[in-house]
């Protein structure tokens, strides 16, 4: 068996270096010994957007992009979507194992009994304009929760971390529902502890004058599966934000606000909203070829397609596509589905997309279900942020407990001006 090392020859000096290889990687810090003269800073790796850089070692989620595999703590996403619940998956992500019956009941009890938010948050929510985007409200109000729970700063205290984790998983749906009710000008509907996690969310969204809201069981189950599918996805943009912001040892509410802000972007979690806007702009199946032509001409992107890691069909998109048909039996078929299916059919046989390994991702079909369930498009990314909260918290806690981690502070390649002297304003220009 050959040595697990990389031999590097620096042709500037002729020197040879043996760099240890572990888990298929070399340590970037091992490059620093490569110098031309002794007082050099030493070599760095340059990797814009971290295309080929592992920022951490993790045991939470595994993705094989070429094979289209996704596992949470080793369990295939297909099995979890079929047999688990979101709250059980959240426990799995955070604890590393599926819960025993007693552990699950205690977990569910704790989450259920933290769903209320301080009444003052309503005043904050009321301050937003009537047409404020729900994601802008969610980023702001989850950050504001840090001011209600100063004990959250005790991030090295496991008991405090556990309480904040319960609070965040429990309160994100409440905040999300309140943003939705605010945008409709409707009174807030409070949590109902008799309902399931998705059922209570539907209650806070859609309850009107009935004494007790009864969620549609088909929609309740569909939402739970969607929550499972969106719970974590290893080192995506928002998880990286959670880890980076959290590495300064700020409280988890502020770190979640940073992660939520990252998710808001149309290249990330905002894509599900962008897909529906795109399908609406295309308008009908017969206009799909013309739209594809414009995308190939570089006049925009096929939103909901492509992925940094998946170079195959996103396994979550497959499950969501099947789920859509089940939901539409209850809600009525979303006519935009025909346009989406035609887009997929044409794209998967077009060399532009095949060559670039662009397949439907998690966002391509999810918005069609959300729209059929009655959500406005600006709520779609909020529906992504709710379940991803457990994934973000699992990544955050793993980072805090990793003895190798410290404050995230990348280096740079400086290409700016060399040293120069100040010029008085009268001599400029
Ligand atoms: C999510 O990372 C995660 O895990 C994220 C996520 C999660 O669960 O957390 O899975 C959730 O964010 C899913 C992705 C949602 N975003 C979209 O659907 C937006 C549309 N897709 C993209 O913009 C793009 O595919 C990304 C952002 C998802 C990935 O971008 P990369 O890896 O940086 O790839 P790239 O932009 O460098 O594109 C490579 C090539 C380019 O063409 P060339 O320059 O080689 O000619 O592919 C083209 C791109 O123009 N391309 C697309 C395209 N996506 C990439 N062309 C048309 N339509 C697209 N959607």
XYZ file of C-alpha atoms and ligand atoms in Angstrom:
489
model
C 0.000 0.000 0.000
C 1.639 3.305 -1.041
C 2.093 5.983 1.636
C -0.895 8.238 2.342
C 1.099 11.320 1.339
C 1.282 13.866 -1.490
C 4.745 14.642 -2.781
C 5.047 18.261 -3.885
C 8.038 19.650 -5.736
C 8.279 23.434 -5.712
C 9.904 24.156 -9.077
C 10.851 27.634 -7.872
C 13.300 26.060 -5.415
C 13.497 22.376 -6.386
C 12.474 21.493 -2.828
C 10.281 18.383 -2.185
C 7.570 18.234 0.421
C 5.606 15.214 1.712
C 2.084 16.284 2.683
C -0.006 13.784 4.704
C -3.325 12.759 3.129
C -6.274 12.024 5.459
C -9.896 11.406 4.379
C -8.789 12.239 0.842
C -7.626 15.722 1.822
C -4.443 17.579 2.662
C -4.390 20.200 5.392
C -4.154 23.679 3.866
C -1.884 24.659 6.768
C 0.629 22.044 5.586
C 1.144 24.223 2.497
C 2.568 27.040 4.612
C 5.956 25.242 4.840
C 6.347 25.752 1.076
C 8.428 28.926 0.809
C 10.955 30.494 -1.524
C 12.832 32.292 1.239
C 12.669 31.519 4.953
C 10.705 34.629 5.994
C 8.002 34.051 3.338
C 4.453 33.761 4.722
C 4.259 30.407 2.962
C 1.854 28.970 0.422
C -1.964 29.203 0.728
C -4.711 27.545 -1.304
C -6.980 29.843 -3.341
C -10.574 28.609 -3.634
C -13.237 31.272 -4.394
C -16.710 30.127 -3.217
C -15.029 27.101 -1.576
C -15.595 24.992 -4.710
C -13.077 22.409 -3.467
C -12.498 23.187 0.203
C -13.700 21.189 3.227
C -14.280 23.679 6.043
C -15.042 21.059 8.678
C -15.345 17.400 9.519
C -18.992 16.512 10.077
C -21.131 13.501 10.985
C -24.538 15.069 10.391
C -25.401 14.715 6.685
C -23.876 12.790 3.792
C -24.418 13.643 0.126
C -23.064 11.782 -2.896
C -23.674 14.295 -5.680
C -22.865 11.933 -8.538
C -25.144 9.151 -7.292
C -27.875 11.467 -5.971
C -27.600 10.119 -2.419
C -28.687 12.045 0.704
C -28.519 10.571 4.245
C -29.153 12.183 7.650
C -26.878 10.510 10.234
C -26.602 7.547 7.849
C -30.341 7.066 7.245
C -31.402 7.428 3.556
C -33.707 10.391 2.952
C -36.168 8.127 1.110
C -36.692 5.968 4.234
C -36.998 8.959 6.556
C -39.512 10.667 4.238
C -41.538 7.460 4.070
C -41.413 6.352 7.719
C -40.357 9.197 10.046
C -41.742 12.561 11.164
C -40.053 15.942 11.050
C -39.731 16.187 14.843
C -38.127 12.724 14.951
C -35.723 13.741 12.146
C -34.862 16.951 14.018
C -34.008 14.810 17.068
C -31.890 12.513 14.865
C -29.959 15.432 13.346
C -29.232 16.959 16.748
C -28.559 13.817 18.778
C -27.062 11.520 16.125
C -29.467 8.634 16.843
C -33.181 7.951 16.368
C -34.990 8.560 19.703
C -36.463 5.876 21.928
C -40.204 6.257 22.529
C -39.603 7.970 25.868
C -36.934 10.264 24.454
C -39.170 11.240 21.562
C -42.113 11.997 23.864
C -39.926 14.234 26.062
C -38.503 15.950 22.961
C -41.947 16.539 21.462
C -43.248 17.818 24.806
C -40.412 20.319 25.121
C -40.795 21.587 21.559
C -44.590 21.808 21.880
C -44.350 23.835 25.087
C -41.985 26.439 23.654
C -44.121 27.524 20.690
C -45.353 30.801 22.228
C -43.374 33.998 21.592
C -43.129 37.112 23.787
C -46.062 39.443 23.161
C -43.621 42.283 22.447
C -42.542 40.466 19.273
C -45.998 41.305 17.914
C -45.204 45.016 18.277
C -42.018 44.457 16.281
C -43.983 42.529 13.653
C -46.623 45.293 13.505
C -43.904 47.796 12.652
C -43.319 46.239 9.247
C -44.958 47.684 6.154
C -48.093 45.824 5.000
C -46.229 44.340 2.021
C -42.960 43.540 3.808
C -41.431 40.288 2.517
C -41.968 37.515 5.110
C -38.299 36.499 4.880
C -37.235 40.037 5.795
C -39.582 39.868 8.780
C -38.335 36.407 9.764
C -34.655 37.397 9.653
C -35.415 40.434 11.830
C -37.668 38.767 14.381
C -35.526 35.680 14.942
C -32.572 37.999 15.566
C -34.759 39.980 17.967
C -35.417 36.807 19.984
C -31.783 37.041 21.150
C -32.824 40.100 23.181
C -35.533 38.103 24.978
C -33.218 35.245 25.951
C -29.913 36.712 27.216
C -29.108 33.278 28.729
C -28.538 32.129 25.134
C -25.091 33.706 25.289
C -24.007 30.759 27.487
C -23.179 28.752 24.368
C -20.691 26.502 26.203
C -23.382 25.385 28.669
C -25.065 22.255 27.233
C -28.242 22.850 29.246
C -28.567 26.405 27.912
C -27.861 25.245 24.349
C -30.562 22.564 24.692
C -33.122 25.123 25.864
C -32.329 27.503 22.975
C -32.531 24.597 20.531
C -36.005 23.727 21.861
C -37.053 27.382 21.659
C -35.789 27.931 18.109
C -37.282 24.754 16.624
C -40.555 25.560 18.401
C -40.757 29.282 17.660
C -39.705 29.467 14.016
C -43.154 28.214 12.856
C -44.840 30.754 15.166
C -42.729 33.626 13.811
C -43.321 32.385 10.260
C -47.076 32.174 10.758
C -47.129 35.636 12.310
C -45.341 37.083 9.270
C -47.960 35.451 7.044
C -50.887 36.763 9.102
C -49.281 40.219 9.145
C -49.015 40.229 5.359
C -52.735 39.396 5.132
C -53.713 41.946 7.763
C -55.219 39.129 9.826
C -55.050 38.725 13.628
C -52.349 36.341 14.853
C -53.509 32.780 15.592
C -51.821 31.321 18.648
C -50.260 27.856 18.921
C -52.501 24.897 19.746
C -50.539 22.371 21.799
C -52.987 19.585 20.939
C -51.811 19.584 17.327
C -48.733 18.055 15.642
C -45.780 20.221 14.622
C -47.032 20.693 11.029
C -50.657 20.698 12.147
C -50.044 23.521 14.624
C -48.214 25.472 11.912
C -51.237 25.117 9.603
C -53.433 26.186 12.531
C -51.439 29.401 13.118
C -51.528 30.133 9.388
C -55.100 29.362 8.405
C -57.310 29.410 11.554
C -60.162 31.915 11.213
C -63.347 31.981 13.288
C -63.578 28.286 14.201
C -63.062 27.505 17.891
C -60.530 24.748 17.113
C -58.684 24.439 13.819
C -58.677 20.969 12.261
C -55.766 20.532 9.808
C -56.400 18.574 6.625
C -54.510 15.304 7.333
C -53.258 15.005 3.734
C -51.770 18.518 3.815
C -50.459 17.989 7.361
C -48.614 14.849 6.258
C -47.358 16.476 3.037
C -45.955 19.419 4.993
C -44.260 17.034 7.429
C -42.564 15.204 4.540
C -41.486 18.533 3.003
C -40.051 19.547 6.373
C -38.092 16.262 6.544
C -36.689 16.827 3.042
C -35.550 20.367 3.887
C -34.097 19.641 7.343
C -30.376 19.641 6.482
C -28.016 19.516 3.541
C -24.426 19.516 4.921
C -22.278 22.579 4.125
C -24.685 24.589 1.934
C -24.498 28.368 1.823
C -26.748 28.963 4.862
C -25.165 26.175 6.930
C -21.789 27.763 6.172
C -23.232 31.102 7.332
C -24.510 29.454 10.539
C -21.096 27.970 11.245
C -19.207 31.137 10.324
C -21.414 33.523 12.323
C -21.578 30.999 15.173
C -17.780 30.684 15.215
C -17.586 34.174 16.726
C -19.459 32.633 19.717
C -22.507 34.827 19.256
C -25.830 33.483 20.550
C -27.715 30.966 18.336
C -30.614 33.348 17.562
C -28.194 35.800 15.915
C -26.466 32.948 14.079
C -29.827 31.600 12.839
C -30.681 35.109 11.613
C -27.483 35.052 9.560
C -28.292 31.616 8.168
C -31.863 32.702 7.362
C -30.512 35.747 5.532
C -28.245 33.498 3.444
C -31.173 31.206 2.627
C -33.189 34.223 1.404
C -30.995 34.583 -1.696
C -32.519 33.440 -5.040
C -29.524 31.191 -5.738
C -30.213 29.303 -2.496
C -33.499 28.919 -0.643
C -35.096 31.800 -2.528
C -35.083 29.604 -5.648
C -38.432 27.975 -4.794
C -40.106 31.390 -4.999
C -38.114 32.212 -8.163
C -39.307 28.959 -9.799
C -42.978 29.902 -9.423
C -42.322 33.404 -10.751
C -40.463 31.800 -13.699
C -43.304 29.336 -14.421
C -45.810 32.186 -14.274
C -43.725 34.252 -16.720
C -43.483 31.313 -19.157
C -47.250 31.095 -18.943
C -47.931 27.960 -21.014
C -46.317 24.723 -22.229
C -45.983 25.941 -25.800
C -43.746 28.805 -24.671
C -41.244 26.472 -22.943
C -38.976 25.945 -26.007
C -38.568 29.696 -26.411
C -37.732 30.103 -22.711
C -35.151 27.302 -22.877
C -33.600 29.027 -25.895
C -33.238 32.252 -23.896
C -31.638 30.405 -20.966
C -29.128 28.764 -23.304
C -28.358 32.203 -24.728
C -27.376 33.262 -21.220
C -30.475 35.448 -20.739
C -31.299 33.984 -17.320
C -31.296 30.721 -15.431
C -33.664 27.773 -15.253
C -34.490 28.285 -11.591
C -34.834 25.084 -9.573
C -32.236 23.411 -11.791
C -28.568 22.794 -11.058
C -26.677 22.214 -7.852
C -23.160 22.688 -6.533
C -23.033 19.104 -5.269
C -25.714 17.090 -7.087
C -24.599 16.303 -10.627
C -27.543 13.938 -10.795
C -31.224 14.214 -9.975
C -31.671 15.700 -6.453
C -33.235 12.772 -4.517
C -35.484 15.248 -2.706
C -36.912 16.517 -6.008
C -37.969 12.964 -6.916
C -39.889 12.584 -3.645
C -41.457 16.050 -3.933
C -42.587 15.373 -7.497
C -44.451 12.260 -6.299
C -45.832 14.140 -3.287
C -47.219 16.866 -5.560
C -49.582 14.394 -7.234
C -50.905 13.284 -3.797
C -51.458 16.868 -2.649
C -53.165 17.857 -5.898
C -55.753 15.102 -5.327
C -56.860 17.180 -2.337
C -56.165 20.745 -3.486
C -56.768 20.405 -7.201
C -53.984 20.190 -9.783
C -51.683 23.189 -10.083
C -51.747 24.058 -13.815
C -48.144 25.259 -13.589
C -47.094 21.623 -13.017
C -47.579 20.925 -16.729
C -45.113 23.711 -17.569
C -42.613 22.396 -14.976
C -42.850 18.825 -16.302
C -42.345 20.071 -19.876
C -39.352 22.179 -18.780
C -37.824 19.109 -17.135
C -38.562 16.890 -20.140
C -36.880 19.267 -22.592
C -33.954 20.227 -20.309
C -33.021 16.624 -19.490
C -32.537 15.867 -23.168
C -30.860 19.158 -24.135
C -27.064 19.071 -24.378
C -26.677 22.480 -22.691
C -28.114 21.083 -19.455
C -26.829 17.517 -19.851
C -23.245 18.725 -20.448
C -23.411 20.929 -17.341
C -25.119 18.136 -15.348
C -28.080 20.353 -14.510
C -30.999 18.451 -12.995
C -34.061 19.498 -10.979
C -33.134 20.342 -7.390
C -35.215 20.488 -4.227
C -36.712 23.839 -5.238
C -38.045 22.868 -8.650
C -41.312 21.240 -7.565
C -41.720 22.304 -3.918
C -43.250 25.685 -4.739
C -45.992 24.043 -6.817
C -47.136 22.181 -3.714
C -46.907 25.261 -1.503
C -48.959 27.294 -3.982
C -51.594 24.543 -4.210
C -51.736 24.502 -0.382
C -52.630 28.190 -0.461
C -49.291 29.808 0.370
C -48.290 33.034 -1.356
C -44.977 32.741 -3.247
C -43.182 35.077 -0.840
C -43.831 32.518 1.936
C -42.008 29.693 0.126
C -38.532 30.396 1.461
C -39.986 30.841 4.950
C -41.267 27.266 4.559
C -37.688 26.248 3.806
C -36.241 28.102 6.813
C -38.552 26.458 9.358
C -37.320 22.854 8.941
C -33.757 23.883 8.115
C -33.528 25.391 11.618
C -32.827 21.909 13.073
C -30.091 21.297 10.499
C -28.521 24.688 11.120
C -28.552 24.005 14.887
C -27.001 20.551 14.418
C -24.196 22.096 12.329
C -23.766 24.926 14.856
C -23.491 22.624 17.872
C -21.108 20.281 16.013
C -18.915 23.298 15.207
C -18.913 24.465 18.855
C -17.933 20.985 20.109
C -15.220 20.487 17.471
C -11.869 21.129 19.161
C -10.312 21.926 15.766
C -12.736 24.782 15.054
C -12.073 28.420 15.934
C -13.313 31.781 14.659
C -13.739 31.571 10.876
C -11.348 34.056 9.295
C -10.248 33.235 5.721
C -7.104 34.763 4.172
C -6.972 36.634 0.834
C -4.789 37.135 -2.212
C -4.095 40.885 -2.156
C -3.979 42.463 -5.626
C -4.653 46.049 -4.559
C -2.430 49.142 -4.634
C 1.090 48.974 -3.214
C 1.962 51.458 -0.458
C 1.384 55.096 -1.518
C 1.348 58.506 0.214
C -1.731 60.624 1.008
C -2.498 63.352 -1.569
C -4.123 66.595 -0.354
C -7.462 67.267 -2.079
C -6.169 70.337 -3.923
C -3.593 68.179 -5.687
C -5.983 65.395 -6.787
C -7.713 64.905 -10.085
C -30.478 25.058 -2.830
O -25.951 23.783 -1.535
C -27.060 23.232 -1.164
O -27.082 22.130 -0.644
C -28.289 24.052 -1.402
C -29.629 23.359 -1.202
C -29.878 23.017 0.256
O -30.675 22.095 0.515
O -29.349 23.750 1.128
O -29.684 22.178 -1.967
C -30.787 24.270 -1.608
O -29.973 26.165 -2.725
C -30.741 24.427 -4.170
C -30.280 25.346 -5.363
C -31.391 26.336 -5.641
N -30.930 27.339 -6.638
C -31.432 27.351 -7.871
O -32.221 26.518 -8.322
C -30.960 28.534 -8.724
C -30.574 28.051 -10.117
N -29.367 27.246 -9.998
C -28.147 27.891 -9.995
O -27.978 29.215 -10.095
C -26.916 27.027 -9.777
O -27.123 25.819 -10.354
C -26.502 26.870 -8.329
C -26.372 28.198 -7.653
C -27.492 26.036 -7.591
C -25.154 26.172 -8.308
O -24.275 27.038 -8.924
P -22.717 26.646 -9.124
O -22.422 25.307 -8.576
O -21.914 27.801 -8.659
O -22.632 26.489 -10.679
P -22.351 27.680 -11.679
O -23.223 28.859 -11.339
O -20.883 27.891 -11.739
O -22.883 27.049 -13.059
C -22.063 26.163 -13.807
C -22.578 26.307 -15.247
C -22.612 27.764 -15.717
O -22.529 27.731 -17.145
P -21.068 28.049 -17.863
O -20.507 29.288 -17.196
O -20.259 26.808 -17.584
O -21.395 28.243 -19.311
O -23.941 25.869 -15.314
C -24.772 26.973 -15.665
C -23.984 28.237 -15.385
O -24.429 29.311 -16.218
N -25.949 26.890 -14.798
C -27.188 27.106 -15.218
C -28.005 26.877 -14.093
N -27.243 26.539 -13.035
C -25.959 26.550 -13.491
N -27.675 27.496 -16.414
C -29.011 27.625 -16.495
N -29.872 27.404 -15.456
C -29.397 27.038 -14.252
N -30.223 26.831 -13.228
